[in-house]
Amino acid sequence: MEISINAAILCPLPFPKSNTARWKPFKAPSLRFRFLRKNGDANGLFRAHSKLEVEDHDNAEMPQENFKESDFESEVKHNHIWQLFKEAQQNILYLNNQRLLAVEELNRANQEKQLLLDRIEQLEAEKRAGVGKDKQSLCCELLLRIDSMVLTGMINTAEASNLRKAVMDYKISVADISLDNVQKSDAELLSELRHFSYGSKKSGFHIIHICTEMAPVVEVGSLASYVTGLSCALLRAGHLVEVILPKYACLNLSEIQGLREIEAESYSYFDGQLHGNKIWTGVVNGIGVTFIQPLYYSSFFNREKVYGYSDDFERFSYFSRASLDYITKSGKQPDVLHIHNWETAIVGPLFWDIFVKQGLGDTRILLTCHGFDSQCLEQPDKLALCGLDPSRLHRPDRLQDNAKTHLVNILKGGVVYSNKVAIVSSMNSKNRIIHSLNHGLEPTLSIHSDKLLVTPCGFDNSTWDPSKDKFLPQNYSEDDLKGKAVCRVALQQRLGLSENSSTVLVGCIFSELSDFEVDNLKAVVWNATRNSVQVLTSIRIMYFHCFIFMGSKMPSANRALESLQKALQGENMRFMNKYDEALSHLIIAGSDIILCQSFHDPLLQMPLKALKYGAAPIAVASNENRFRPVADHDQEATKFSQFISSTFGNMSLSEALNEIKYNPSKWKQSMVTSMAMDFSWDAECCDIHVSAYTVLKSL
């Protein structure tokens, strides 16, 4: 008789009922089952199975008369066997449960290990960044809480001014307040603040940006990175910086720390009456940010886009007026109101015509223009919406447009009514901007030329620095370039390129390309392939002797990528449809040359990054042999433009390739010199603004 143990375990059968009336003493065969052993032997059950089969087989060969047993004895034997099988099944289930528990415990241990590693990495990052950022964030949050106390009537503007002075002038002492105290109610926090003793005074300016973009919470163009980059640099230099933004529906709320609503409405004037606003506060990259949310005009910023609506003037003039109302009612007395582009340029006329006598007598205005191509022309009567007098402002020396005299020009008004005007341009001098890049504002800019200054953009050297770039296989610096060679090989391996050390890699990263720029790029690549260069290119990235094209998030860039892919084919071409942040770092680090759309690239800042990573920035132009808008050599040109003009500004791609080939030592020294230059936000850009703020305070 054969019995399948597996079948018994999988499909256990009911035991037969025993008949006790026919019971006779019977000794069951000795079946030595060993289901659980210390050494984990799981084969005892199956050996017992085999033994049972052998015994049955042997019994089958014996004479039949020796096997006459009663039905009861057979039933007892079966019952005994089924009992053993049941025990085996229970033991197997127990072992399986133990295995599952062990797997769960292992998974928990792995998760705890990963959490611990992540925490260690976070602590190391905080250590590298230093504790200043945390203290600065705390100071900013304290200032925002003081605003809340004023708006709710808990303290008056005079006491608020004293408390702000404690925070601004004695940051080290105030920053010793624990985070637990900051999280207390306004009443409890006020009690803590009133007990502070003043320490040694710190010098610095109090700057408030009134703007429409700020990275990374709301980004459209170069303004966003400019506001955040400059503000962070000013904070590191010891100044106090705040930002006021509209509360858009499209805000990236995950980037705002401690976002909270102030439990009091702030009223502002618009279209003949006062309207309520909700005020929200939070901290972004260590910067205190206030968000203004209109209640009656809730649709102004509850939209998918930031710009591009027919009522943009109404939207941003409302926000500008509400920002000034909020500043005065909260008792703030900043040194500088920093406004940006036409969207908040109306702050200038509003300030001098209405608000200067409301406790802001020592405040001055600085306007930043990222270009004059967008100026906002409107009917004069619309100025009355935010409380201005159209008859006083619709004049040639004020807001009247220079060409369309029946309209008012909002950006022109910002230039006229600001104490200083900063024009963001990495390559152009003030003289060239006034006379060639004015977009119809030449008379106004010429009259106010003394207040104009030119500033370059910067880049974030906390993210873009080859000495600590987390995306690179090996870090490097101008003092030790071994890591750059490692990055080069890693890039070639990743993209399946020839690892020939004599090959020149040329990278090119674009945010988007016009048809004209695509044609120029094709010509440059064709010329480069004839010179045996390896190029990696992307719309967001590109390189030479092998071209690597990477598409960006912009649809126009992807269309340009498709056009390039059709025209440029070969074993040295690489096309990627998806932008990869890590690969972009590797491409810049591994390249010898970076092709740039322009040396003035405030959006991607590719020339600045190329210099930092030891790659030469070369501009793509219709005439490759001589790229030209290089800055005038005058005292008002930026340090960046002067450096580029003396190094790579007049150099074509072919000339750069020849320099690498025939003068490698000189080329290497040029790269080392470039890497040592500091063009981050903390350098020239910050210095120019601090100098401007200093002049403003003396006016």
XYZ file of C-alpha atoms in Angstrom:
699
model
C 0.000 0.000 0.000
C 1.438 3.409 -1.012
C 0.347 6.676 0.562
C 1.337 10.057 -0.891
C 2.457 12.341 1.912
C 2.289 15.410 -0.307
C -1.283 14.646 -1.194
C -2.063 14.132 2.447
C -0.661 17.515 3.369
C -2.292 19.387 0.536
C -5.665 17.654 0.774
C -6.079 16.222 4.295
C -8.861 13.651 4.530
C -11.125 13.019 7.536
C -10.021 10.204 9.807
C -12.159 7.037 9.674
C -14.406 6.489 12.652
C -12.984 3.882 15.043
C -15.001 0.879 16.141
C -14.239 0.421 19.835
C -16.410 -2.666 20.138
C -13.958 -4.655 18.039
C -10.852 -3.299 19.720
C -7.965 -5.632 20.292
C -4.502 -4.871 21.566
C -2.278 -4.084 18.651
C 1.238 -2.751 18.373
C 1.567 -0.456 15.399
C 4.609 -0.748 13.198
C 7.496 1.389 14.351
C 7.532 4.409 12.038
C 10.420 6.648 12.979
C 9.341 10.065 11.705
C 11.677 12.974 12.528
C 9.977 16.124 11.298
C 11.922 18.779 13.184
C 15.612 18.615 13.859
C 18.091 21.090 15.159
C 20.143 20.746 12.036
C 17.135 21.645 9.905
C 16.786 18.156 8.354
C 13.549 18.202 6.438
C 13.996 14.845 4.793
C 12.981 12.642 7.704
C 9.383 12.755 6.623
C 10.243 11.555 3.173
C 12.598 8.873 4.456
C 9.705 7.639 6.619
C 7.548 7.668 3.543
C 10.111 5.576 1.677
C 10.485 3.211 4.621
C 6.749 2.709 4.748
C 6.698 1.911 1.058
C 9.556 -0.598 1.465
C 7.843 -2.270 4.381
C 4.605 -2.517 2.466
C 6.486 -3.869 -0.506
C 8.182 -6.524 1.646
C 4.890 -7.444 3.229
C 3.364 -7.809 -0.183
C 5.872 -10.562 -0.997
C 4.959 -12.622 2.101
C 2.253 -15.273 1.937
C -1.221 -13.826 1.985
C -2.331 -15.883 4.948
C 0.241 -14.143 7.192
C -1.473 -10.843 6.586
C -4.923 -11.551 7.709
C -5.661 -8.723 10.072
C -8.888 -7.507 11.378
C -10.525 -4.425 9.927
C -10.058 -2.720 13.279
C -6.300 -3.238 13.272
C -6.058 -1.780 9.768
C -8.133 1.179 10.864
C -5.879 1.839 13.848
C -2.849 1.726 11.619
C -4.405 4.252 9.232
C -5.399 6.507 12.105
C -1.870 6.460 13.422
C -0.431 7.316 10.022
C -2.911 10.167 9.447
C -2.059 11.544 12.868
C 1.602 11.600 11.941
C 0.783 13.325 8.661
C -1.281 15.929 10.482
C 1.621 16.651 12.807
C 3.921 16.924 9.821
C 1.544 19.368 8.176
C 1.404 21.507 11.312
C 5.189 21.499 11.585
C 5.546 22.530 7.959
C 3.036 25.357 8.431
C 4.923 26.444 11.538
C 8.204 26.483 9.628
C 6.604 28.481 6.827
C 5.230 31.033 9.296
C 8.648 31.333 10.908
C 10.183 31.896 7.487
C 7.665 34.651 6.697
C 8.343 36.302 10.044
C 12.071 36.157 9.369
C 11.589 37.755 5.932
C 9.471 40.538 7.453
C 12.089 41.144 10.121
C 14.801 41.293 7.458
C 12.759 43.797 5.438
C 12.254 45.951 8.523
C 15.954 45.826 9.254
C 16.770 46.861 5.687
C 14.288 49.732 5.860
C 15.747 50.930 9.148
C 19.226 50.666 7.648
C 18.183 52.768 4.637
C 16.530 55.362 6.872
C 19.677 55.529 8.939
C 21.853 55.950 5.831
C 19.529 58.672 4.518
C 19.676 60.458 7.860
C 23.469 60.229 7.922
C 23.594 61.671 4.401
C 21.234 64.468 5.426
C 23.325 65.292 8.501
C 26.498 65.290 6.420
C 24.870 67.625 3.900
C 23.782 69.942 6.710
C 27.269 69.816 8.126
C 28.757 70.768 4.761
C 26.242 73.572 4.349
C 26.854 74.818 7.883
C 24.375 75.824 10.542
C 24.031 79.400 9.297
C 21.204 78.507 6.970
C 19.137 77.037 9.804
C 19.704 80.092 11.976
C 18.890 82.395 9.067
C 15.662 80.495 8.416
C 14.804 80.870 12.082
C 15.425 84.605 11.959
C 13.218 84.948 8.889
C 10.432 83.017 10.570
C 10.690 85.243 13.649
C 10.307 88.338 11.481
C 7.240 86.882 9.793
C 5.732 86.076 13.190
C 6.305 89.678 14.259
C 4.333 90.752 11.167
C 1.505 88.509 12.316
C 1.533 90.116 15.778
C 1.172 93.581 14.225
C -1.672 92.605 11.897
C -3.601 90.921 14.715
C -3.187 93.984 16.955
C -1.050 92.194 19.537
C 1.708 94.813 19.317
C 1.960 98.246 17.767
C 4.279 99.222 14.942
C 6.759 100.871 17.310
C 7.290 97.702 19.339
C 7.374 95.663 16.138
C 10.163 97.899 14.870
C 12.152 97.312 18.064
C 11.654 93.552 17.860
C 12.705 93.500 14.214
C 15.781 95.477 15.156
C 16.618 92.804 17.707
C 16.335 90.141 15.048
C 18.130 92.112 12.347
C 20.948 93.632 14.413
C 21.477 90.801 16.874
C 20.876 87.720 14.774
C 23.247 85.514 16.719
C 21.416 86.029 20.012
C 17.939 85.754 18.537
C 18.888 82.666 16.555
C 19.553 80.893 19.848
C 15.787 80.632 20.321
C 14.882 76.987 19.937
C 12.607 75.732 17.209
C 10.164 74.687 19.921
C 9.777 78.322 20.948
C 9.124 79.401 17.368
C 6.347 76.838 17.138
C 4.580 78.350 20.147
C 1.608 80.673 19.837
C 2.176 84.339 19.025
C 1.523 85.321 22.656
C 4.055 82.812 24.004
C 6.638 83.759 21.391
C 6.154 87.477 22.098
C 6.919 86.820 25.766
C 10.145 85.069 24.764
C 11.185 87.860 22.410
C 10.613 90.576 25.015
C 13.125 88.901 27.312
C 15.982 89.014 24.848
C 19.073 90.985 25.699
C 20.828 92.727 22.856
C 24.271 91.561 21.744
C 26.876 93.083 19.493
C 25.394 94.934 16.561
C 25.668 93.493 13.055
C 25.738 95.753 10.042
C 23.597 94.949 7.039
C 20.747 96.106 4.869
C 17.089 95.145 5.100
C 15.868 94.415 1.562
C 12.336 93.457 0.543
C 11.806 92.040 -2.944
C 8.357 92.687 -4.429
C 8.302 90.299 -7.363
C 6.280 87.794 -9.350
C 8.649 84.791 -9.437
C 10.980 82.985 -7.068
C 12.726 79.655 -7.497
C 11.738 76.989 -6.710
C 8.159 77.890 -5.718
C 7.122 79.622 -8.969
C 9.404 79.666 -12.031
C 8.724 80.989 -15.520
C 11.921 82.695 -16.654
C 15.267 83.921 -15.395
C 13.682 86.225 -12.791
C 12.962 83.257 -10.503
C 16.567 82.101 -10.170
C 17.774 85.712 -9.989
C 15.585 86.545 -6.970
C 16.522 83.378 -5.091
C 20.199 83.348 -6.052
C 20.786 87.001 -5.179
C 18.736 86.786 -1.963
C 20.671 83.765 -0.713
C 23.968 85.478 -1.506
C 22.864 88.605 0.379
C 21.839 86.484 3.353
C 25.252 84.829 3.412
C 26.808 88.298 3.326
C 24.935 89.255 6.503
C 21.956 91.168 5.107
C 18.296 90.603 5.857
C 16.191 89.726 2.823
C 12.453 89.181 2.503
C 10.296 88.405 -0.522
C 6.642 89.227 -1.235
C 4.841 87.138 -3.865
C 1.280 86.645 -5.071
C -0.235 83.423 -3.771
C -0.635 81.708 -7.106
C -2.682 78.550 -7.453
C 0.348 76.996 -9.178
C 2.788 77.473 -6.281
C 5.063 74.549 -5.465
C 3.984 74.333 -1.827
C 6.349 71.452 -1.045
C 9.263 73.901 -1.280
C 7.846 76.208 1.423
C 8.766 75.517 5.031
C 6.307 76.408 7.767
C 3.596 77.821 5.517
C 0.949 79.376 7.734
C -1.927 81.809 7.384
C -1.932 84.937 9.510
C -5.245 85.064 11.330
C -6.063 88.615 10.315
C -7.071 90.144 7.013
C -4.908 92.804 5.440
C -6.843 95.389 3.462
C -5.605 97.158 0.354
C -7.004 99.798 -1.969
C -8.157 99.003 -5.490
C -10.762 100.498 -7.819
C -12.124 102.992 -5.313
C -12.450 100.815 -2.207
C -10.634 98.600 0.272
C -10.464 94.868 -0.307
C -9.390 92.105 2.034
C -6.402 89.839 1.475
C -5.276 86.682 3.179
C -1.636 86.817 4.227
C 0.462 83.659 4.243
C 4.032 83.351 5.466
C 6.740 80.717 5.045
C 10.447 80.199 4.494
C 12.052 79.274 1.153
C 15.771 78.454 1.089
C 16.222 80.365 4.321
C 14.391 83.428 2.991
C 11.248 84.749 4.658
C 8.440 84.913 2.106
C 5.021 86.571 2.372
C 2.235 85.490 0.015
C -0.699 87.817 -0.686
C -4.010 86.195 -1.613
C -6.814 88.522 -2.765
C -10.279 87.613 -1.515
C -12.643 89.696 -3.629
C -10.363 89.466 -6.679
C -9.582 85.832 -6.007
C -9.445 85.017 -9.717
C -6.388 87.257 -10.225
C -3.931 84.550 -9.193
C -6.110 81.464 -9.176
C -5.074 80.574 -12.724
C -2.950 78.004 -14.508
C -0.318 80.458 -15.781
C 1.572 83.308 -14.178
C 1.559 85.659 -17.187
C -0.203 86.084 -20.498
C -3.685 87.389 -19.610
C -5.471 90.479 -20.904
C -5.851 91.828 -17.357
C -2.195 91.405 -16.344
C -1.898 95.110 -15.562
C -4.869 94.934 -13.188
C -3.523 91.735 -11.567
C -0.031 93.009 -10.867
C -0.963 96.585 -10.021
C -3.351 95.129 -7.406
C -0.526 92.992 -6.038
C 1.931 95.928 -6.001
C -0.493 98.158 -4.097
C -1.391 95.324 -1.694
C 2.316 94.707 -1.017
C 2.899 98.340 -0.052
C -0.244 98.376 2.112
C 0.973 95.247 3.870
C 4.477 96.670 4.443
C 3.199 99.874 6.028
C 0.499 98.209 8.150
C 2.946 95.648 9.499
C 5.323 98.426 10.531
C 8.213 97.343 8.322
C 10.858 99.938 7.517
C 13.184 98.336 4.975
C 16.244 100.062 3.628
C 15.445 99.042 0.056
C 12.348 97.978 -1.843
C 13.692 95.872 -4.715
C 11.191 95.644 -7.580
C 11.448 93.707 -10.840
C 10.400 94.256 -14.461
C 7.200 96.020 -15.455
C 5.009 93.747 -13.316
C 6.020 95.523 -10.099
C 7.496 98.724 -11.613
C 4.281 100.531 -10.592
C 5.584 100.317 -7.003
C 7.862 103.277 -7.860
C 5.088 105.831 -8.556
C 2.920 104.367 -5.770
C 5.747 104.698 -3.265
C 6.641 108.311 -3.974
C 3.090 109.570 -4.536
C 1.334 107.758 -1.660
C 3.459 105.677 0.733
C 6.693 107.552 1.386
C 5.011 109.551 4.153
C 3.589 106.432 5.842
C 6.691 105.562 7.840
C 8.906 104.785 4.828
C 10.850 108.021 4.629
C 14.220 106.254 4.850
C 13.358 103.585 2.267
C 14.654 103.718 -1.300
C 13.673 101.963 -4.548
C 15.796 99.755 -6.800
C 14.322 98.428 -10.050
C 15.798 95.424 -11.845
C 15.143 95.019 -15.565
C 15.849 91.685 -17.227
C 15.247 93.304 -20.585
C 13.255 96.110 -22.174
C 11.295 94.023 -24.641
C 8.238 93.856 -22.339
C 7.091 97.277 -21.038
C 3.270 97.177 -20.612
C 1.478 100.036 -22.360
C -1.937 100.947 -20.935
C -4.619 103.605 -21.068
C -3.800 106.373 -18.551
C -7.159 106.050 -16.781
C -6.188 102.574 -15.547
C -3.642 104.133 -13.203
C -6.548 105.257 -11.014
C -7.348 101.620 -10.183
C -4.476 101.464 -7.710
C -4.924 105.037 -6.450
C -2.631 106.990 -8.753
C -3.565 110.267 -10.456
C -3.456 109.790 -14.257
C -3.299 113.530 -14.933
C -0.101 113.866 -12.891
C 1.613 110.859 -14.420
C 0.625 111.024 -18.083
C 3.477 113.384 -18.913
C 6.628 113.004 -21.060
C 8.962 113.154 -18.054
C 6.929 110.554 -16.155
C 4.888 107.641 -17.520
C 3.868 108.836 -20.972
C 5.174 106.441 -23.631
C 7.853 107.929 -25.869
C 6.269 106.700 -29.114
C 2.573 106.105 -28.379
C 1.999 109.267 -26.428
C -1.669 108.554 -25.723
C -0.615 105.614 -23.525
C 1.333 105.254 -20.311
C 4.400 103.010 -20.154
C 4.594 101.135 -16.853
C 8.245 100.079 -17.160
C 9.231 103.628 -18.047
C 7.475 104.771 -14.869
C 9.571 102.314 -12.887
C 12.783 103.732 -14.388
C 11.716 107.331 -13.692
C 10.542 106.731 -10.121
C 13.303 104.391 -8.930
C 16.470 105.592 -7.225
C 18.585 102.977 -9.007
C 17.960 100.748 -12.021
C 19.904 97.491 -12.392
C 19.953 96.011 -15.898
C 20.766 92.293 -15.972
C 23.222 91.639 -18.791
C 26.333 89.508 -18.640
C 27.947 90.831 -21.833
C 26.621 94.285 -22.740
C 27.842 97.564 -21.351
C 25.554 100.330 -20.162
C 26.373 102.466 -23.189
C 25.374 99.738 -25.624
C 22.153 98.984 -23.739
C 21.115 102.642 -23.766
C 21.777 103.197 -27.461
C 21.204 99.776 -29.060
C 19.054 97.575 -26.805
C 16.583 100.122 -25.461
C 13.356 99.045 -27.276
C 12.208 102.655 -27.582
C 13.360 103.786 -24.134
C 16.566 105.514 -25.269
C 15.415 109.063 -24.325
C 14.388 107.911 -20.857
C 17.515 105.822 -20.274
C 19.758 108.636 -21.460
C 18.148 111.137 -19.083
C 18.456 108.717 -16.153
C 21.805 107.201 -17.154
C 23.396 108.167 -13.822
C 21.076 105.824 -11.956
C 21.636 102.895 -14.348
C 24.004 100.039 -13.557
C 24.673 96.716 -15.281
C 24.841 93.456 -13.363
C 25.579 89.929 -14.572
C 23.558 86.962 -13.488
C 25.208 84.312 -11.346
C 24.843 80.603 -10.796
C 24.280 78.323 -7.819
C 27.722 77.053 -6.841
C 26.245 74.927 -4.061
C 24.785 72.669 -6.780
C 27.247 73.317 -9.604
C 30.717 72.793 -8.192
C 32.932 69.944 -9.487
C 34.714 69.683 -6.133
C 31.516 68.509 -4.418
C 29.120 67.578 -7.246
C 27.249 64.457 -6.095
C 26.487 63.434 -9.693
C 30.122 62.960 -10.663
C 32.010 59.652 -10.341
C 34.990 61.588 -8.959
C 35.222 65.196 -7.851
C 37.949 67.558 -8.977
C 39.089 71.172 -8.777
C 41.544 73.526 -10.444
C 44.224 72.201 -8.076
C 43.595 68.548 -8.926
C 42.177 67.732 -12.362
C 42.421 63.931 -12.134
C 38.697 63.666 -11.518
C 37.899 65.427 -14.801
C 39.647 62.635 -16.730
C 37.598 60.097 -14.766
C 34.397 61.978 -15.639
C 35.417 62.007 -19.279
C 35.877 58.230 -19.381
C 32.641 57.675 -17.444
C 30.764 59.826 -19.962
C 32.229 57.964 -22.940
C 31.387 54.600 -21.384
C 27.854 55.587 -20.513
C 27.128 56.800 -24.028
C 29.002 54.052 -25.828
C 31.601 56.415 -27.268
C 35.165 55.649 -28.249
C 37.462 56.053 -25.240
C 40.251 57.498 -27.357
C 42.023 60.017 -25.127
C 42.861 62.255 -28.090
C 39.200 62.756 -28.952
C 37.809 66.188 -28.132
C 34.411 66.220 -26.458
C 32.229 69.240 -27.092
C 29.025 69.660 -25.155
C 26.063 71.879 -25.857
C 23.019 72.420 -23.605
C 20.006 74.388 -24.772
C 16.668 75.131 -23.200
C 15.071 75.630 -26.615
C 16.132 76.393 -30.176
C 14.633 78.544 -32.903
C 14.759 77.342 -36.503
C 17.554 79.827 -37.132
C 19.568 78.451 -34.215
C 18.944 74.870 -35.363
C 20.415 75.715 -38.782
C 23.431 77.319 -37.125
C 23.920 74.300 -34.920
C 23.775 71.932 -37.892
C 26.457 73.958 -39.658
C 28.671 73.940 -36.571
C 28.313 70.161 -36.161
C 29.051 69.481 -39.839
C 32.174 71.626 -39.630
C 33.220 69.878 -36.449
C 32.843 66.390 -37.928
C 35.133 67.418 -40.770
C 37.709 68.350 -38.134
C 37.422 64.947 -36.392
C 36.010 66.206 -33.173
C 33.771 64.266 -30.856
C 30.679 66.230 -29.898
C 27.931 65.622 -27.382
C 24.886 67.818 -27.894
C 21.689 68.290 -26.064
C 18.723 70.509 -26.316
C 19.543 70.799 -23.082
C 22.845 69.033 -24.081
C 25.417 68.544 -26.920
C 29.042 67.352 -27.544
C 31.696 67.199 -30.287
C 33.403 64.337 -32.134
C 30.405 62.602 -30.907
C 27.157 64.469 -30.675
C 24.791 63.743 -27.814
C 21.413 65.379 -28.124
C 19.149 65.375 -25.109
C 15.605 66.715 -25.245
C 14.391 69.111 -22.572
C 10.951 69.541 -21.043
C 10.100 72.264 -23.557
C 8.126 71.113 -26.640
C 10.077 73.476 -28.899
C 13.329 71.854 -27.779
C 11.998 68.410 -28.612
C 10.947 69.579 -32.077
C 14.421 70.987 -32.618
C 15.885 67.694 -31.445
C 13.856 65.812 -34.053
C 15.078 68.192 -36.750
C 18.693 67.717 -35.705
C 18.309 63.953 -35.551
C 17.098 63.837 -39.147
C 19.949 66.000 -40.386
C 22.777 64.646 -38.238
C 23.328 60.917 -38.367
C 26.363 58.764 -37.755
C 28.184 56.589 -35.277
C 29.327 59.641 -33.337
C 25.809 60.974 -32.825
C 23.723 60.331 -29.724
C 20.100 61.423 -29.288
C 18.138 61.149 -26.041
C 14.498 62.165 -25.858
C 14.488 62.687 -22.109
C 16.394 65.262 -20.112
C 18.562 63.727 -17.406
C 19.860 66.004 -14.651
C 22.643 63.643 -13.575
C 23.825 63.175 -17.142
C 23.874 66.940 -17.704
C 26.384 67.298 -14.857
C 28.494 64.478 -16.288
C 28.443 65.978 -19.786
C 29.639 69.369 -18.565
C 32.326 67.746 -16.410
C 33.527 65.391 -19.156
C 33.581 67.915 -21.995
C 36.461 69.992 -23.292
C 34.159 72.578 -24.898
C 30.580 73.646 -24.213
C 28.637 75.204 -27.080
C 26.361 78.004 -25.837
C 23.475 79.818 -27.439
C 24.814 83.045 -25.988
C 27.299 84.208 -23.398
C 24.350 85.927 -21.740
C 22.345 82.914 -20.608
C 20.372 83.873 -17.479
C 18.100 80.829 -17.704
C 20.538 77.898 -17.912
C 23.739 79.843 -17.089
C 25.740 77.437 -19.256
C 28.806 79.677 -19.846
C 29.226 80.129 -16.091
C 28.898 76.419 -15.402
C 31.281 75.536 -18.217
C 33.999 77.769 -16.809
C 33.566 76.297 -13.331
C 33.873 72.733 -14.664
C 36.955 73.398 -16.798
C 35.267 73.502 -20.202
C 35.556 76.374 -22.663
C 32.263 78.152 -23.479
C 32.045 78.790 -27.231
C 29.071 80.681 -28.665
C 27.093 79.303 -31.606
C 26.638 81.984 -34.264
C 25.559 82.227 -37.867
C 29.125 83.194 -38.788
C 31.181 80.652 -36.930
C 34.464 82.356 -37.746
C 33.603 85.448 -35.757
C 30.924 85.470 -33.107
C 30.154 88.983 -32.171
C 28.101 90.643 -29.567
C 30.972 90.912 -27.130
C 30.870 93.698 -24.586
C 32.462 97.035 -25.159
C 35.783 97.387 -23.407
C 34.860 100.161 -21.032
C 34.902 100.610 -17.301
C 31.211 99.832 -17.011
C 31.471 96.346 -18.530
C 31.100 93.514 -16.030
C 34.091 91.459 -14.922
C 32.516 88.432 -16.554
C 32.230 90.168 -19.949
C 35.802 91.417 -19.694
C 37.059 87.906 -18.923
C 35.056 86.294 -21.739
C 36.130 88.963 -24.225
C 39.791 88.364 -23.413
C 39.535 84.570 -23.608
C 36.735 82.824 -25.520
C 34.520 85.673 -26.740
C 36.114 85.994 -30.179
C 37.043 82.335 -30.533
C 35.247 80.113 -33.024
C 34.809 76.394 -32.502
C 37.442 75.628 -35.158
C 39.898 77.938 -33.437
C 39.214 76.305 -30.086
C 39.809 72.845 -31.565
C 43.088 73.961 -33.089
C 44.150 75.458 -29.764
C 43.500 72.133 -28.012
C 45.412 70.246 -30.700
C 48.451 72.472 -31.137
C 48.767 74.224 -27.747
C 47.551 71.690 -25.145
C 49.634 73.138 -22.284
C 48.343 76.659 -22.891
C 44.786 75.331 -23.168
C 45.067 73.453 -19.885
C 46.334 76.572 -18.138
C 43.397 78.550 -19.541
C 41.014 75.970 -18.087
C 42.691 76.110 -14.675
C 42.441 79.909 -14.708
C 38.775 79.749 -15.694
C 37.927 77.289 -12.926
C 39.521 79.587 -10.346
C 37.242 82.476 -11.342
C 34.171 83.007 -9.177
C 31.090 84.034 -11.130
C 28.542 82.683 -8.646
C 25.759 84.763 -7.107
C 28.071 85.479 -4.144
C 30.663 87.208 -6.311
C 30.219 90.092 -8.754
C 26.420 90.050 -8.814
C 26.147 90.345 -5.032
C 28.924 92.954 -4.827
C 27.245 95.182 -7.430
C 23.944 95.101 -5.567
C 25.498 95.788 -2.164
C 27.294 98.787 -3.682
C 23.987 100.008 -5.096
C 22.232 99.576 -1.739
C 25.041 101.525 -0.079
C 24.602 104.413 -2.497
C 20.833 104.358 -1.983
C 21.197 104.736 1.790
C 23.295 107.868 1.282
C 20.647 109.574 -0.874
